PDB file of C-alpha atoms and ligand atoms in Angstrom:
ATOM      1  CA  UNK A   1     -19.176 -24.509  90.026  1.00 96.00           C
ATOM      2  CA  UNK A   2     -16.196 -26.535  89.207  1.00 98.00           C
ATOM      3  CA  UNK A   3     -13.999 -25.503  86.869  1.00 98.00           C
ATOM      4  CA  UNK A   4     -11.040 -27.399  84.885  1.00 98.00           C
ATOM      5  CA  UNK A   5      -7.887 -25.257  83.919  1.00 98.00           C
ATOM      6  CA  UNK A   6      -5.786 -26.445  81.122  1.00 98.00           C
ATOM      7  CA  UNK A   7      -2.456 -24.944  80.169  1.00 98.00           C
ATOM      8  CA  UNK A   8      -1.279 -25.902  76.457  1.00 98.00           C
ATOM      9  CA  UNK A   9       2.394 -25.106  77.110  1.00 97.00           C
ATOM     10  CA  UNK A  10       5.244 -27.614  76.980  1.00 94.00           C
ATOM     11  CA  UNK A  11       7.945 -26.061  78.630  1.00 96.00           C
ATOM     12  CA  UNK A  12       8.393 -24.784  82.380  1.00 94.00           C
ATOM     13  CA  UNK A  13       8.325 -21.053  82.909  1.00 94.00           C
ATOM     14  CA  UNK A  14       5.663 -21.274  80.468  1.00 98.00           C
ATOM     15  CA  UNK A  15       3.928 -17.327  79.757  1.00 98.00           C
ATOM     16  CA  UNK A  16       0.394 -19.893  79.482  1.00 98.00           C
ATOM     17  CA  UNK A  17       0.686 -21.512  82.713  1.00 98.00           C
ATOM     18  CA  UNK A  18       1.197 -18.182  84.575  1.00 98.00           C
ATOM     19  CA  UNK A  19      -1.792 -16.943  82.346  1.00 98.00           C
ATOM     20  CA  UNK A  20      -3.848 -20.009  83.706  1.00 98.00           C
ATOM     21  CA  UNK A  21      -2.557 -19.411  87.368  1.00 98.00           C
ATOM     22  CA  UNK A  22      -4.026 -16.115  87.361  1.00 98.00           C
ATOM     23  CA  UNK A  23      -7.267 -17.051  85.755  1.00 98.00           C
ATOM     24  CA  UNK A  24      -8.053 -19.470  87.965  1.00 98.00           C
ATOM     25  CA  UNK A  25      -7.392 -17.586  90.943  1.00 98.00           C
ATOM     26  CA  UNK A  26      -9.831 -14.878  89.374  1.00 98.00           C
ATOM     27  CA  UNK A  27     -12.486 -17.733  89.513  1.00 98.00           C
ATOM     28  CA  UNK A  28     -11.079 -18.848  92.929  1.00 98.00           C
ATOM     29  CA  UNK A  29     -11.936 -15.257  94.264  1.00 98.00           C
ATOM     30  CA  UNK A  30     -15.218 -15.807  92.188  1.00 98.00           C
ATOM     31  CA  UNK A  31     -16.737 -18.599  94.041  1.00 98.00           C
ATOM     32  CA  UNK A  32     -15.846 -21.365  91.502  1.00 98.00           C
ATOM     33  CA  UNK A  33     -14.175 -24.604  92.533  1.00 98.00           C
ATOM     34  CA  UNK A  34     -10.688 -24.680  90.428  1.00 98.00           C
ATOM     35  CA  UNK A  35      -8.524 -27.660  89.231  1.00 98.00           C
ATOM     36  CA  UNK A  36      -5.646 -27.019  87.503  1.00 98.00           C
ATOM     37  CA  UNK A  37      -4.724 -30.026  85.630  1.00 97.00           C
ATOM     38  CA  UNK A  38      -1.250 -30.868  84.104  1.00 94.00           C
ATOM     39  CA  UNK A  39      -1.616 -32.645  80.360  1.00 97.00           C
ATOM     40  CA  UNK A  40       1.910 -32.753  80.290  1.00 97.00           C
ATOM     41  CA  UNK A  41       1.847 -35.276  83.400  1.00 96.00           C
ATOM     42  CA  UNK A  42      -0.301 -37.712  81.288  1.00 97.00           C
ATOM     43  CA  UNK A  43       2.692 -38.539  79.281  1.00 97.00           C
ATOM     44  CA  UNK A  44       0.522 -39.713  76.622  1.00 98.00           C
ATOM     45  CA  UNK A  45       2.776 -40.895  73.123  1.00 98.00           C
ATOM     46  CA  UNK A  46       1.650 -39.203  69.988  1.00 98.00           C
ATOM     47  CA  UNK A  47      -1.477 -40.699  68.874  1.00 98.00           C
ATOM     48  CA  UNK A  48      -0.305 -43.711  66.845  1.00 98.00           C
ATOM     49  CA  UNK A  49      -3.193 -46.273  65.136  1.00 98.00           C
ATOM     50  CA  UNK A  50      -1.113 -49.546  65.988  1.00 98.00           C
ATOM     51  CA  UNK A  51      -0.160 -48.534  69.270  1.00 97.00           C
ATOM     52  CA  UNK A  52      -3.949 -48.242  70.079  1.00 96.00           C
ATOM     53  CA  UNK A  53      -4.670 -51.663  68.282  1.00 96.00           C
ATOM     54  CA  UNK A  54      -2.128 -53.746  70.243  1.00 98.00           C
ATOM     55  CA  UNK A  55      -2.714 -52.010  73.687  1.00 95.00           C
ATOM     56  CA  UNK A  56      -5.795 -49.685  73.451  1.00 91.00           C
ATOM     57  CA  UNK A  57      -6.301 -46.053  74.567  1.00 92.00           C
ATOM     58  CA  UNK A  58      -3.463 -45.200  76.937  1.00 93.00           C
ATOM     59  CA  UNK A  59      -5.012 -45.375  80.695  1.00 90.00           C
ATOM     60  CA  UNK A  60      -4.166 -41.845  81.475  1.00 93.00           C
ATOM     61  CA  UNK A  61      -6.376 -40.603  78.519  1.00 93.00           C
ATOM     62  CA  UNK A  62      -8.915 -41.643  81.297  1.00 89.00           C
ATOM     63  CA  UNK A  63      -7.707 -39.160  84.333  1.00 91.00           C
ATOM     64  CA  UNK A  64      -8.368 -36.179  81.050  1.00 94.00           C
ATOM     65  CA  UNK A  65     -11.810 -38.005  80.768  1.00 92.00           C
ATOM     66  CA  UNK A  66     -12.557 -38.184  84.362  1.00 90.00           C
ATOM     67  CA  UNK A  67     -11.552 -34.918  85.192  1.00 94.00           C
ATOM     68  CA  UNK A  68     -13.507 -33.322  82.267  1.00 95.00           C
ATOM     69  CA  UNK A  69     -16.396 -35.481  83.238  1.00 92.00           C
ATOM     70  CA  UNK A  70     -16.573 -33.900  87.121  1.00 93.00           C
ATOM     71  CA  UNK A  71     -15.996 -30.506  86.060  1.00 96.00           C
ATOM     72  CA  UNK A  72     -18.643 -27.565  84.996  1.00 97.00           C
ATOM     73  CA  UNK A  73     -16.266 -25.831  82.202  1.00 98.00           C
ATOM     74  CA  UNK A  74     -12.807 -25.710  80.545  1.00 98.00           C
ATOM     75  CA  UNK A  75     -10.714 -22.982  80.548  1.00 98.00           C
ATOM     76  CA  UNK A  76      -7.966 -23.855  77.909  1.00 98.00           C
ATOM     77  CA  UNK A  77      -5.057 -21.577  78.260  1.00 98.00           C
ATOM     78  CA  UNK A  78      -2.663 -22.329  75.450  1.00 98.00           C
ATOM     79  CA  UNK A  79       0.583 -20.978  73.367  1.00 98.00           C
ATOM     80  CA  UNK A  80       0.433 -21.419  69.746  1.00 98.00           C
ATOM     81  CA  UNK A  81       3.261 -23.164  67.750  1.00 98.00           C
ATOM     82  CA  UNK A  82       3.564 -21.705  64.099  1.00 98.00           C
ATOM     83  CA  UNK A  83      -0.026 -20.752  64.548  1.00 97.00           C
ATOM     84  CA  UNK A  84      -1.583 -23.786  65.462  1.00 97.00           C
ATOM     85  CA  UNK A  85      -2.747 -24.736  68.932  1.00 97.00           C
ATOM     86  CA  UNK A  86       0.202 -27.154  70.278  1.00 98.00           C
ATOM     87  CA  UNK A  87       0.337 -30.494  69.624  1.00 98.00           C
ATOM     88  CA  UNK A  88       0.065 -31.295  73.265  1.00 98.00           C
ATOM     89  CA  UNK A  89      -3.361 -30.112  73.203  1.00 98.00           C
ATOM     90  CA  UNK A  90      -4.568 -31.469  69.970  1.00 98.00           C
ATOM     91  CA  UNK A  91      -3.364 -34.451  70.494  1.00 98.00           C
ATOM     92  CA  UNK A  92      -4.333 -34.987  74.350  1.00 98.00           C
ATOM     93  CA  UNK A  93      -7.736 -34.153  72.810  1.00 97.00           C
ATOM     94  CA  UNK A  94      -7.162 -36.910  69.769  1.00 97.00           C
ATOM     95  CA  UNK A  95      -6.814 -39.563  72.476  1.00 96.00           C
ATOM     96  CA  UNK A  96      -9.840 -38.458  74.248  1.00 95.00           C
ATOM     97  CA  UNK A  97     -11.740 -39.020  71.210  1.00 94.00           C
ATOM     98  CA  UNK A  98     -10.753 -42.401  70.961  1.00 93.00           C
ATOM     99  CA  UNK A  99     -12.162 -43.726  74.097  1.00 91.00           C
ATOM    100  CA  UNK A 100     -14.287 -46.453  73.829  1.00 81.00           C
ATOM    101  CA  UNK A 101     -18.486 -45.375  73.022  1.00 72.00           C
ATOM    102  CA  UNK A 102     -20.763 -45.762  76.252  1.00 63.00           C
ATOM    103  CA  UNK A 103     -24.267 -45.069  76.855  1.00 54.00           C
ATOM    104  CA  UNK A 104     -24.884 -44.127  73.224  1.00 59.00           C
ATOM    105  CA  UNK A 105     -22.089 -41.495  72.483  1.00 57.00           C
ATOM    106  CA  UNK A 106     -18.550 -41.618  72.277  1.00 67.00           C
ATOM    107  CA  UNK A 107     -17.110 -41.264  75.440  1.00 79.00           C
ATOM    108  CA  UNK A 108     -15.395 -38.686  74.710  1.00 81.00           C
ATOM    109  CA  UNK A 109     -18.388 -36.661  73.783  1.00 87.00           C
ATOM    110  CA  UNK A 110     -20.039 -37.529  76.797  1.00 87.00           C
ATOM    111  CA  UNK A 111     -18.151 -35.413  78.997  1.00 92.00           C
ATOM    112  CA  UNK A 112     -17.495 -32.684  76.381  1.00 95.00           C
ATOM    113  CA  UNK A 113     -21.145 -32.216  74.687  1.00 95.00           C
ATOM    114  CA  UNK A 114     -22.546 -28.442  75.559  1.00 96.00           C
ATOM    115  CA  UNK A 115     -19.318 -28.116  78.055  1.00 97.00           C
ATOM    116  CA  UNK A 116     -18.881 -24.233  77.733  1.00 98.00           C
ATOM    117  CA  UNK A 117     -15.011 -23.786  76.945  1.00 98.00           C
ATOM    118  CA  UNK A 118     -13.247 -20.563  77.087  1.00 98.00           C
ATOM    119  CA  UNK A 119      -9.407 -19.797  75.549  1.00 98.00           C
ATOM    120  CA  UNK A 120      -6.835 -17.912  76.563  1.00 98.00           C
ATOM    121  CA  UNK A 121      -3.537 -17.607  75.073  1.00 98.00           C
ATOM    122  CA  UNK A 122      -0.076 -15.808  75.862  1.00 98.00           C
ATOM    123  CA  UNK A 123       2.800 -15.725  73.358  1.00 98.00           C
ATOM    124  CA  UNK A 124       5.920 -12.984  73.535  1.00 98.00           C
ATOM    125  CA  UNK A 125       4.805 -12.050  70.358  1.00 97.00           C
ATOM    126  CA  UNK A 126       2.654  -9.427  68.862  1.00 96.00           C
ATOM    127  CA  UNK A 127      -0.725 -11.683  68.392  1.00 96.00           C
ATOM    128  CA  UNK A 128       0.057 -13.166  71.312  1.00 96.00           C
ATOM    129  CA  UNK A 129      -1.052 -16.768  70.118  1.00 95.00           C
ATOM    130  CA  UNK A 130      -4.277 -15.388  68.669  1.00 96.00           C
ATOM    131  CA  UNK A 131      -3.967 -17.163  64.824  1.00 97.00           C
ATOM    132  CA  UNK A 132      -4.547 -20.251  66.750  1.00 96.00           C
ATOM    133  CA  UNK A 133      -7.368 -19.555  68.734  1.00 96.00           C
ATOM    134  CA  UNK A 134      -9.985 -19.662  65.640  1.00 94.00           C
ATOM    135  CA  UNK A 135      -8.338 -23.176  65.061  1.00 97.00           C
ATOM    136  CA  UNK A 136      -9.112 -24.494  68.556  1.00 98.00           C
ATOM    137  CA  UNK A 137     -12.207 -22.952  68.175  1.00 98.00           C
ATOM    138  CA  UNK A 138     -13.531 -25.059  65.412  1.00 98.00           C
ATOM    139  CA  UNK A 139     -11.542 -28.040  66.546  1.00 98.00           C
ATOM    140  CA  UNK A 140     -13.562 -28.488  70.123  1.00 98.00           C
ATOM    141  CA  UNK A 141     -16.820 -27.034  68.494  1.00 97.00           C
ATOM    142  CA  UNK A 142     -17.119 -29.604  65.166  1.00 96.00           C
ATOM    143  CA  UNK A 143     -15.387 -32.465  66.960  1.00 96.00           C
ATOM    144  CA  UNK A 144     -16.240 -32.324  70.636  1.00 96.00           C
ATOM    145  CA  UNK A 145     -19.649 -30.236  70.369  1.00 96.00           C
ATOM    146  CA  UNK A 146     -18.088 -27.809  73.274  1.00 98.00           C
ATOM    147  CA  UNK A 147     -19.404 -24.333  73.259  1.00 98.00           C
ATOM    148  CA  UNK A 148     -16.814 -22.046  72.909  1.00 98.00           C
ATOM    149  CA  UNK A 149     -17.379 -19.032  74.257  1.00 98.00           C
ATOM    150  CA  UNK A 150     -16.906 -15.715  72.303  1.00 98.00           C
ATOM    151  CA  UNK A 151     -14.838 -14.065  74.576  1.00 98.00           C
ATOM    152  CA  UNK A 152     -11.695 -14.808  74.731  1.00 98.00           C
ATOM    153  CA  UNK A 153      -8.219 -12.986  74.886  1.00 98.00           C
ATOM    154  CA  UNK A 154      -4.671 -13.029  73.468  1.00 98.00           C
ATOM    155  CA  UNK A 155      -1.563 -11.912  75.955  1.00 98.00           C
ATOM    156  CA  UNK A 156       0.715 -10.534  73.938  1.00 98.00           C
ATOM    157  CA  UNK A 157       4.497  -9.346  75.168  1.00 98.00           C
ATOM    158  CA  UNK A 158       4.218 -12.395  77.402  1.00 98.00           C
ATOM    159  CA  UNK A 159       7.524 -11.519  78.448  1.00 98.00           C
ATOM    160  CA  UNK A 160       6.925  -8.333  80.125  1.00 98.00           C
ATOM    161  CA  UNK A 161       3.451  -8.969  80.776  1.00 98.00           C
ATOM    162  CA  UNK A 162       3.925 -10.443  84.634  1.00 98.00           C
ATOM    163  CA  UNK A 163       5.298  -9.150  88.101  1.00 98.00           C
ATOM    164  CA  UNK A 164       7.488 -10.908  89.904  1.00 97.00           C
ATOM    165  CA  UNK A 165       4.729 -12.082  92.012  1.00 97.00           C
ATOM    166  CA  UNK A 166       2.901 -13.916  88.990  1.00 97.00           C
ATOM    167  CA  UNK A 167       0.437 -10.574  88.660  1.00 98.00           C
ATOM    168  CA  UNK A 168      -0.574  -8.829  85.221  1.00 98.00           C
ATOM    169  CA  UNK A 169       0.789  -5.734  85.461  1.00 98.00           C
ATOM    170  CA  UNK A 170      -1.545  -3.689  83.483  1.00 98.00           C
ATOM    171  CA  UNK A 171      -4.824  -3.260  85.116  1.00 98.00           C
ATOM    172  CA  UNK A 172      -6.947  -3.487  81.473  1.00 98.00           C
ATOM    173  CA  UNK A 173      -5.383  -6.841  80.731  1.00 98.00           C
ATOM    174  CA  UNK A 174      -6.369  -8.106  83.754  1.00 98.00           C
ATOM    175  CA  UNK A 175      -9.386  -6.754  83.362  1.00 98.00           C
ATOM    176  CA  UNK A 176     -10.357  -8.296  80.012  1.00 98.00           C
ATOM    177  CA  UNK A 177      -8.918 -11.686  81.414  1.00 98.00           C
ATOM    178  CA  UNK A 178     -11.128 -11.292  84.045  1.00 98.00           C
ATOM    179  CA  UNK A 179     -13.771 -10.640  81.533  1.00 98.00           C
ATOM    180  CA  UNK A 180     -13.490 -13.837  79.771  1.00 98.00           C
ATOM    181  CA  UNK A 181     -13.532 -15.795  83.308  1.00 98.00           C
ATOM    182  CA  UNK A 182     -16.828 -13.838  84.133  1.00 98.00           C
ATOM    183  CA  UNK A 183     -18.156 -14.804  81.149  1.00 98.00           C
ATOM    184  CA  UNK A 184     -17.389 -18.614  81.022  1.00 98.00           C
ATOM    185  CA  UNK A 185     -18.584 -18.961  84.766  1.00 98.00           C
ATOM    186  CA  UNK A 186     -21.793 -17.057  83.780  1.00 98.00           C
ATOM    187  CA  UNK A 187     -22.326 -19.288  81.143  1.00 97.00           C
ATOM    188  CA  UNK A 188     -21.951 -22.359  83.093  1.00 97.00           C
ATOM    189  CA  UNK A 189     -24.181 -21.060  85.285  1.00 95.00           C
ATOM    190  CA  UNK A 190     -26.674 -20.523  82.780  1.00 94.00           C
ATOM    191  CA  UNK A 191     -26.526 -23.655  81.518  1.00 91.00           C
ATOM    192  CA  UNK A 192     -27.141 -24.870  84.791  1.00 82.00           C
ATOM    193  CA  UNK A 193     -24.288 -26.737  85.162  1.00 63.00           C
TER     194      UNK A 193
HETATM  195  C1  LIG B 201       7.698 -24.597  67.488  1.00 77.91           C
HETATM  196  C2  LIG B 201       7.321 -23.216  67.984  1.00 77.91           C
HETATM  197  C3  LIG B 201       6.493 -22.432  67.194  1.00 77.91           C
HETATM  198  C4  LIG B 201       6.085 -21.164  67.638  1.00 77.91           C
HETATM  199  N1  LIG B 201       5.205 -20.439  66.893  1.00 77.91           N
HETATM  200  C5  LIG B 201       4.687 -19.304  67.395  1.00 77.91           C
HETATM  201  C6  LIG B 201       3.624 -18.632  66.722  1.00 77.91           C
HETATM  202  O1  LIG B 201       3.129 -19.050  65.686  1.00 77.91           O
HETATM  203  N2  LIG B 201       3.123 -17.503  67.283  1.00 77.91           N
HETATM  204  C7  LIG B 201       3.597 -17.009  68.466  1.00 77.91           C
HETATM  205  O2  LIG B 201       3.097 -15.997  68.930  1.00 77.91           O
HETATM  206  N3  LIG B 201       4.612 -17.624  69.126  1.00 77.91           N
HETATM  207  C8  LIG B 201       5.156 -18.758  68.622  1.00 77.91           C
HETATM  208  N4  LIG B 201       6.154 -19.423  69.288  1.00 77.91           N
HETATM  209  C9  LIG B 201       6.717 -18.814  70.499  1.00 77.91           C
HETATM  210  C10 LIG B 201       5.886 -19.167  71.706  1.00 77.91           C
HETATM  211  O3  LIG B 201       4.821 -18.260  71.803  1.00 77.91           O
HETATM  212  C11 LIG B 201       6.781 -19.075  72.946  1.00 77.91           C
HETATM  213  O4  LIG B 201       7.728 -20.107  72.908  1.00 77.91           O
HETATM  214  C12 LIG B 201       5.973 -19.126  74.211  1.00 77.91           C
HETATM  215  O5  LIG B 201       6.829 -18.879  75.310  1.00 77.91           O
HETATM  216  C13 LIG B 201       5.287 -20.477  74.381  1.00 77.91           C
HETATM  217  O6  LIG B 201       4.372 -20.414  75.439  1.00 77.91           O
HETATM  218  P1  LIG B 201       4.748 -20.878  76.920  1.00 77.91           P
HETATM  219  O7  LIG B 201       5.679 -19.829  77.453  1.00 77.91           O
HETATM  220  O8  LIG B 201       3.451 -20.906  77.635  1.00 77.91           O
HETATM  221  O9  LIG B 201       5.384 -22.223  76.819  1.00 77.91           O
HETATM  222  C14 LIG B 201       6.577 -20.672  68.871  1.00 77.91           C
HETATM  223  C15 LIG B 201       7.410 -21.482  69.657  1.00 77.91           C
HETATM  224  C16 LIG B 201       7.768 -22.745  69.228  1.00 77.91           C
HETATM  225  C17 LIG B 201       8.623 -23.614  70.120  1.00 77.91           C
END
């Protein structure tokens, strides 16, 4: 079982990216194969029409295609901004979707098509990014045809949420984290993936 790890956040220190850390390493301990990948390191411009005319889709769209492609599932672990997922994500994702068609589909739906997805979120707030999560939800499921999983989970108090060690603290919210990993690897074995 491979799995892909995505963390939304732009900053370093990022509450998401410790998030992801520790979800992965729950699906390490599970068995799964785990590649955290960096969509910050893809340095990809904001999606711009004439940009893509004069020079096409920016070649390190294709390492976010290729790694979707070899992997069983997505976890997306991402901070909202003003309630949306952040524009890092969306438009990583945007770029994807402009790949050139192959075999049929878009090639972006190609690697994404029945791909069970699960989200994750951590904010220092209250909802702990959840307002965006319904967002993301019908972004990857009407454009990309992922299947988002229902479970899912919203950190919030980011802040105070992790040791020093990079641990959740509180046993229950690692618990329900570990919940929504369960449930994503389960599903991607179901699905025979
Ligand atoms: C432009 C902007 C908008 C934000 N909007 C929200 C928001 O709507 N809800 C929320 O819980 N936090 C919001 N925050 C605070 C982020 O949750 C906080 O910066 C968090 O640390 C980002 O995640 P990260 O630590 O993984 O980078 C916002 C931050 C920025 C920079």
């Amino acid at each position: 079982m491979k799995l892909l790890v995505i963390s939304g956040s732009q900053r370093q220190g990022s509450f998401n990216l410790r998030l992801a850390h520790v979800a992965g390493g729950m699906a390490r301990d599970r068995g799964a194969e785990v590649q955290a990948f960096d969509l910050r390191a893809l340095n990809l411009p904001v999606y711009d029409g004439d940009l893509e005319a004069a020079q096409g889709v920016p070649a390190s769209a294709r390492t976010l295609h290729a790694a979707l492609a070899s992997s069983d599932a997505l976890l997306l672990v991402t901070p909202e901004y003003n309630g949306f997922p952040t524009p890092l994500v969306i438009n990583a994702f945007d770029w994807l979707s402009r790949l050139p068609a192959g075999e049929g589909l878009p090639a972006a739906l190609s690697t994404t098509t029945n791909k069970p997805v699960a989200l994750l979120s951590a904010s220092p707030g209250a909802l702990g990014g959840l307002r965006s999560m319904n967002l993301l939800r019908q972004y990857l499921q009407m454009n990309f045809q992922m299947l988002v999983l229902p479970q899912q989970n919203a950190l919030s108090r980011a802040g105070e949420a992790f040791d020093d060690a990079g641990a959740l603290k509180d046993p229950k919210t690692a618990a329900a984290v570990a919940g929504v990993v369960d449930a994503l690897l389960s599903a991607a074995g179901r699905l025979g993936r």
